[in-house]
Each structure stands twice: as structure tokens, then as C-alpha cells.
PDB file of C-alpha atoms in Angstrom:
ATOM      1  CA  LEU A1013      -9.068 -29.527   5.155  1.00 47.00           C
ATOM      2  CA  HIS A1014      -8.058 -30.384   1.530  1.00 43.00           C
ATOM      3  CA  GLY A1015     -11.627 -31.105  -0.332  1.00 43.00           C
ATOM      4  CA  ALA A1016     -12.863 -29.580   2.724  1.00 46.00           C
ATOM      5  CA  GLU A1017     -12.858 -26.343   0.845  1.00 44.00           C
ATOM      6  CA  LYS A1018     -13.319 -27.147  -2.718  1.00 42.00           C
ATOM      7  CA  GLU A1019     -17.062 -25.029  -4.135  1.00 38.00           C
ATOM      8  CA  GLY A1020     -20.116 -27.183  -3.673  1.00 41.00           C
ATOM      9  CA  GLU A1021     -19.018 -29.725  -2.179  1.00 45.00           C
ATOM     10  CA  GLU A1022     -19.865 -28.993   0.891  1.00 50.00           C
ATOM     11  CA  GLY A1023     -23.824 -29.211   1.376  1.00 50.00           C
ATOM     12  CA  GLY A1024     -23.729 -29.941   4.813  1.00 59.00           C
ATOM     13  CA  PRO A1025     -23.964 -32.246   7.031  1.00 60.00           C
ATOM     14  CA  THR A1026     -23.876 -34.924   3.640  1.00 66.00           C
ATOM     15  CA  GLY A1027     -21.201 -32.797   1.529  1.00 78.00           C
ATOM     16  CA  ILE A1028     -16.530 -33.735   2.665  1.00 82.00           C
ATOM     17  CA  ALA A1029     -16.950 -30.146   5.145  1.00 78.00           C
ATOM     18  CA  GLY A1030     -20.682 -31.589   7.323  1.00 83.00           C
ATOM     19  CA  ARG A1031     -18.956 -35.368   7.159  1.00 86.00           C
ATOM     20  CA  ILE A1032     -15.451 -34.427   8.545  1.00 85.00           C
ATOM     21  CA  HIS A1033     -17.599 -31.916  10.887  1.00 84.00           C
ATOM     22  CA  GLY A1034     -18.909 -35.232  12.513  1.00 85.00           C
ATOM     23  CA  ALA A1035     -16.163 -37.585  12.877  1.00 87.00           C
ATOM     24  CA  LEU A1036     -14.008 -34.442  14.011  1.00 87.00           C
ATOM     25  CA  ARG A1037     -16.986 -33.963  17.256  1.00 87.00           C
ATOM     26  CA  ARG A1038     -17.212 -37.759  17.634  1.00 86.00           C
ATOM     27  CA  CYS A1039     -13.036 -37.653  17.907  1.00 86.00           C
ATOM     28  CA  ARG A1040     -12.030 -38.572  21.648  1.00 84.00           C
ATOM     29  CA  SER A1041      -8.127 -38.637  20.746  1.00 85.00           C
ATOM     30  CA  PRO A1042      -6.022 -35.661  20.095  1.00 87.00           C
ATOM     31  CA  PHE A1043      -4.923 -34.478  16.503  1.00 91.00           C
ATOM     32  CA  TYR A1044      -2.700 -32.005  14.703  1.00 93.00           C
ATOM     33  CA  ILE A1045      -3.954 -29.652  11.985  1.00 94.00           C
ATOM     34  CA  LEU A1046      -0.357 -29.402   9.592  1.00 93.00           C
ATOM     35  CA  SER A1047      -2.024 -26.607   6.396  1.00 92.00           C
ATOM     36  CA  GLN A1048      -0.059 -24.667   3.652  1.00 90.00           C
ATOM     37  CA  GLN A1049      -1.857 -21.673   4.609  1.00 93.00           C
ATOM     38  CA  GLU A1050      -0.410 -19.299   6.992  1.00 96.00           C
ATOM     39  CA  SER A1051      -1.734 -20.507  11.119  1.00 95.00           C
ATOM     40  CA  PRO A1052      -3.810 -17.458  11.511  1.00 96.00           C
ATOM     41  CA  GLN A1053      -5.402 -18.377   7.618  1.00 96.00           C
ATOM     42  CA  ALA A1054      -5.464 -21.736   8.819  1.00 95.00           C
ATOM     43  CA  SER A1055      -6.889 -21.366  12.285  1.00 95.00           C
ATOM     44  CA  SER A1056      -9.830 -18.389  10.095  1.00 95.00           C
ATOM     45  CA  ILE A1057     -10.721 -21.262   7.029  1.00 92.00           C
ATOM     46  CA  ILE A1058     -10.778 -23.756  10.119  1.00 91.00           C
ATOM     47  CA  THR A1059     -13.007 -21.760  12.958  1.00 89.00           C
ATOM     48  CA  GLN A1060     -15.265 -20.673   9.479  1.00 88.00           C
ATOM     49  CA  LYS A1061     -15.751 -24.147   9.034  1.00 84.00           C
ATOM     50  CA  TRP A1062     -15.792 -25.974  12.364  1.00 86.00           C
ATOM     51  CA  GLU A1063     -16.531 -23.611  14.778  1.00 88.00           C
ATOM     52  CA  PHE A1064     -16.514 -25.525  18.356  1.00 90.00           C
ATOM     53  CA  LEU A1065     -12.513 -26.451  16.969  1.00 90.00           C
ATOM     54  CA  ALA A1066     -12.136 -22.474  17.719  1.00 89.00           C
ATOM     55  CA  SER A1067     -10.238 -23.383  21.383  1.00 88.00           C
ATOM     56  CA  SER A1068      -8.383 -25.919  20.705  1.00 91.00           C
ATOM     57  CA  PHE A1069      -6.881 -24.405  17.361  1.00 93.00           C
ATOM     58  CA  SER A1070      -6.389 -20.986  17.442  1.00 93.00           C
ATOM     59  CA  ALA A1071      -3.137 -19.410  15.932  1.00 93.00           C
ATOM     60  CA  GLU A1072      -0.789 -19.531  18.274  1.00 94.00           C
ATOM     61  CA  SER A1073      -1.556 -23.316  19.068  1.00 94.00           C
ATOM     62  CA  PRO A1074       0.625 -26.018  19.513  1.00 94.00           C
ATOM     63  CA  ARG A1075      -1.553 -28.806  17.809  1.00 94.00           C
ATOM     64  CA  LEU A1076      -2.033 -26.043  14.317  1.00 95.00           C
ATOM     65  CA  PHE A1077       1.364 -25.950  12.091  1.00 95.00           C
ATOM     66  CA  GLY A1078       1.425 -22.642   9.505  1.00 94.00           C
ATOM     67  CA  SER A1079       3.229 -22.967   6.799  1.00 94.00           C
ATOM     68  CA  GLU A1080       5.034 -21.050   8.596  1.00 94.00           C
ATOM     69  CA  ALA A1081       6.422 -23.704  11.092  1.00 91.00           C
ATOM     70  CA  GLY A1082       8.179 -25.364   7.667  1.00 92.00           C
ATOM     71  CA  THR A1083       7.789 -28.104   5.547  1.00 93.00           C
ATOM     72  CA  LYS A1084       4.897 -31.214   6.564  1.00 93.00           C
ATOM     73  CA  LEU A1085       8.022 -33.268   7.230  1.00 93.00           C
ATOM     74  CA  GLU A1086       9.620 -30.882   9.473  1.00 94.00           C
ATOM     75  CA  ALA A1087       6.012 -30.442  11.668  1.00 94.00           C
ATOM     76  CA  LEU A1088       5.886 -34.500  11.399  1.00 93.00           C
ATOM     77  CA  ARG A1089       9.114 -34.157  12.950  1.00 93.00           C
ATOM     78  CA  GLU A1090       8.085 -31.853  15.395  1.00 93.00           C
ATOM     79  CA  ILE A1091       4.803 -33.933  16.233  1.00 93.00           C
ATOM     80  CA  SER A1092       6.882 -36.969  16.861  1.00 91.00           C
ATOM     81  CA  THR A1093       9.458 -35.324  19.527  1.00 91.00           C
ATOM     82  CA  ARG A1094       5.966 -34.709  21.945  1.00 91.00           C
ATOM     83  CA  ILE A1095       3.615 -38.171  21.465  1.00 89.00           C
ATOM     84  CA  PRO A1096       4.626 -40.619  23.827  1.00 89.00           C
ATOM     85  CA  GLU A1097       6.524 -43.137  21.887  1.00 82.00           C
ATOM     86  CA  HIS A1098       4.091 -46.223  23.622  1.00 85.00           C
ATOM     87  CA  ALA A1099       0.788 -44.167  21.533  1.00 87.00           C
ATOM     88  CA  ARG A1100      -0.815 -44.761  18.339  1.00 86.00           C
ATOM     89  CA  VAL A1101      -0.240 -42.695  15.594  1.00 90.00           C
ATOM     90  CA  HIS A1102      -2.128 -41.753  12.077  1.00 91.00           C
ATOM     91  CA  TYR A1103      -0.771 -39.360   9.691  1.00 93.00           C
ATOM     92  CA  ILE A1104      -4.175 -38.454   6.753  1.00 91.00           C
ATOM     93  CA  ASP A1105      -2.590 -36.125   4.485  1.00 91.00           C
ATOM     94  CA  ALA A1106      -4.234 -35.596   0.831  1.00 86.00           C
ATOM     95  CA  ASP A1107      -1.023 -34.872  -0.554  1.00 86.00           C
ATOM     96  CA  LEU A1108       1.088 -38.000  -1.357  1.00 86.00           C
ATOM     97  CA  ASN A1109       3.903 -36.328  -2.217  1.00 87.00           C
ATOM     98  CA  SER A1110       3.836 -35.402   1.844  1.00 90.00           C
ATOM     99  CA  ILE A1111       2.903 -39.430   2.537  1.00 89.00           C
ATOM    100  CA  GLN A1112       5.935 -40.610   0.543  1.00 88.00           C
ATOM    101  CA  THR A1113       8.752 -37.686   2.222  1.00 91.00           C
ATOM    102  CA  ALA A1114       7.273 -38.702   4.954  1.00 91.00           C
ATOM    103  CA  LEU A1115       7.520 -42.797   4.861  1.00 89.00           C
ATOM    104  CA  GLU A1116      11.501 -42.222   3.284  1.00 89.00           C
ATOM    105  CA  GLU A1117      12.299 -39.084   5.488  1.00 90.00           C
ATOM    106  CA  GLY A1118      10.600 -39.604   8.730  1.00 86.00           C
ATOM    107  CA  THR A1119      12.201 -40.166  12.187  1.00 84.00           C
ATOM    108  CA  PRO A1120      12.768 -43.320  13.517  1.00 86.00           C
ATOM    109  CA  GLN A1121       9.798 -42.431  15.790  1.00 84.00           C
ATOM    110  CA  MET A1122       8.066 -42.060  12.863  1.00 87.00           C
ATOM    111  CA  ASP A1123       7.938 -45.224  10.672  1.00 86.00           C
ATOM    112  CA  LYS A1124       5.581 -46.980  13.244  1.00 86.00           C
ATOM    113  CA  TRP A1125       2.999 -44.899  12.111  1.00 90.00           C
ATOM    114  CA  ARG A1126       0.414 -44.968  10.183  1.00 89.00           C
ATOM    115  CA  MET A1127      -0.282 -42.958   7.284  1.00 91.00           C
ATOM    116  CA  TYR A1128      -3.242 -42.546   4.919  1.00 90.00           C
ATOM    117  CA  TRP A1129      -3.776 -41.140   2.138  1.00 87.00           C
ATOM    118  CA  THR A1130      -7.255 -39.335   1.292  1.00 86.00           C
ATOM    119  CA  ASN A1131      -8.401 -39.901  -2.433  1.00 78.00           C
ATOM    120  CA  TRP A1132     -11.619 -37.328  -1.736  1.00 77.00           C
ATOM    121  CA  GLY A1133     -11.168 -33.981  -3.859  1.00 64.00           C
ATOM    122  CA  HIS A1134      -9.169 -36.147  -6.671  1.00 64.00           C
ATOM    123  CA  ASP A1135     -10.005 -37.240 -10.279  1.00 57.00           C
ATOM    124  CA  ASP A1136      -6.613 -39.787 -10.858  1.00 65.00           C
ATOM    125  CA  VAL A1137      -5.978 -41.986  -8.550  1.00 72.00           C
ATOM    126  CA  SER A1138      -3.838 -44.364 -10.582  1.00 75.00           C
ATOM    127  CA  GLN A1139      -1.288 -42.854  -9.284  1.00 73.00           C
ATOM    128  CA  ALA A1140      -1.296 -42.957  -5.745  1.00 76.00           C
ATOM    129  CA  LYS A1141      -2.033 -46.310  -5.182  1.00 74.00           C
ATOM    130  CA  SER A1142       0.789 -47.284  -7.437  1.00 76.00           C
ATOM    131  CA  PHE A1143       2.794 -46.351  -4.896  1.00 76.00           C
ATOM    132  CA  LEU A1144       1.079 -47.361  -2.016  1.00 77.00           C
ATOM    133  CA  LYS A1145       1.305 -51.488  -3.642  1.00 76.00           C
ATOM    134  CA  ASP A1146       4.658 -50.781  -2.230  1.00 74.00           C
ATOM    135  CA  TYR A1147       3.297 -50.166   0.705  1.00 69.00           C
ATOM    136  CA  ASP A1148       0.980 -53.508   0.835  1.00 61.00           C
ATOM    137  CA  GLY A1149      -1.493 -51.942   3.393  1.00 67.00           C
ATOM    138  CA  THR A1150       1.120 -51.961   6.257  1.00 74.00           C
ATOM    139  CA  ARG A1151       2.273 -48.550   7.135  1.00 82.00           C
ATOM    140  CA  ALA A1152       0.215 -46.486   3.875  1.00 85.00           C
ATOM    141  CA  VAL A1153      -3.441 -47.139   2.528  1.00 85.00           C
ATOM    142  CA  GLU A1154      -5.329 -44.923   1.197  1.00 85.00           C
ATOM    143  CA  MET A1155      -8.493 -43.632   2.654  1.00 87.00           C
ATOM    144  CA  GLU A1156     -11.924 -43.241   1.229  1.00 87.00           C
ATOM    145  CA  LEU A1157     -14.176 -40.530   3.007  1.00 89.00           C
ATOM    146  CA  ASP A1158     -16.600 -43.238   4.416  1.00 90.00           C
ATOM    147  CA  ASP A1159     -13.605 -45.469   6.456  1.00 89.00           C
ATOM    148  CA  PHE A1160     -12.644 -41.831   7.546  1.00 89.00           C
ATOM    149  CA  VAL A1161     -15.733 -40.628   9.060  1.00 89.00           C
ATOM    150  CA  GLU A1162     -16.135 -44.201  10.919  1.00 89.00           C
ATOM    151  CA  LEU A1163     -12.902 -44.648  11.751  1.00 88.00           C
ATOM    152  CA  VAL A1164     -12.254 -40.957  13.878  1.00 87.00           C
ATOM    153  CA  GLY A1165     -16.149 -40.800  14.865  1.00 80.00           C
ATOM    154  CA  THR A1166     -15.921 -44.680  16.662  1.00 82.00           C
ATOM    155  CA  GLY A1167     -11.586 -43.708  17.890  1.00 81.00           C
ATOM    156  CA  VAL A1168      -9.788 -46.260  16.486  1.00 83.00           C
ATOM    157  CA  ILE A1169      -8.376 -43.188  14.375  1.00 82.00           C
TER     158      ILE A1169
END
């Protein structure tokens, strides 16, 4: 949701929120949402922006992890117990610290996950690029909005 809620960037179908909306509408794979907001507030934000997700992301949804569920790492660990071992999993986040924590402290099953740091909504990406360079595109990479829209929309993610 980061970036999608910034004032003045929604801009209809070509703004950040509009492009995320289109990609999520075309998404054929199940997905989870982790939020730093409590679940009721996160659900409200999600359903106001993307009404078509209302039935999937109510405050009680098992696919929505709000702040009351603990840290993002705790949520990711819980998700890793729900997913079949052979499943292809992608973790996308705008928070570089969350990506780093997941890479360094995640479960053995999470070692197989592909992690993406979203660069939209950020002014300074040099720290992230330096960090991601250590993973040379194998487990953690930078993701631009165009890539997100294409990969989610075509079912690659």
C-alpha cells in the first residue's frame, strides 16, 4: 500500500493507486497483505481504494495481517506455515528493513522466496541499491512500478 496512499499520486488509472488497482484486478494468484496499521484500519484503506477486494480483505481476513499480528517477520513466518512447500512465493515490500529482516531471520522455507523492494514513492534509493547488490538478483531485487504491474498482471507473480 505504500506509495498508493500518497496525496496527489493516485491520478486515476495512470497514477500509482490506479496502476496497482489494475494489476491486482488481473492477479490470478492468492495473495496476503501485511500492514503496519491495525487490521480494521488497513481493511478500510484497502476497500476504499480497491472495492473489489472488500470480500477478501475484511478486518477478520486470514489474508490480512495488521499490526496486532506482530511484526512483518512474524506475519511472514505464519504465512510460510500456510503455503505448500512447492509453491512459488514472492514477497513485495516498500520497507527495505522488512526485506532485510526477512532475508536474515526468516524460516528455511522463506529461503526459497523471491523478495522485491518497491522503489516507487522513494526519493533516495542509493542505500537500497547498495543492499540489494549483495543479493545479486537471486533472492532480493528492486522492483519498479511498471515491473509490478506487468508481473502481477501477467501471472508471473
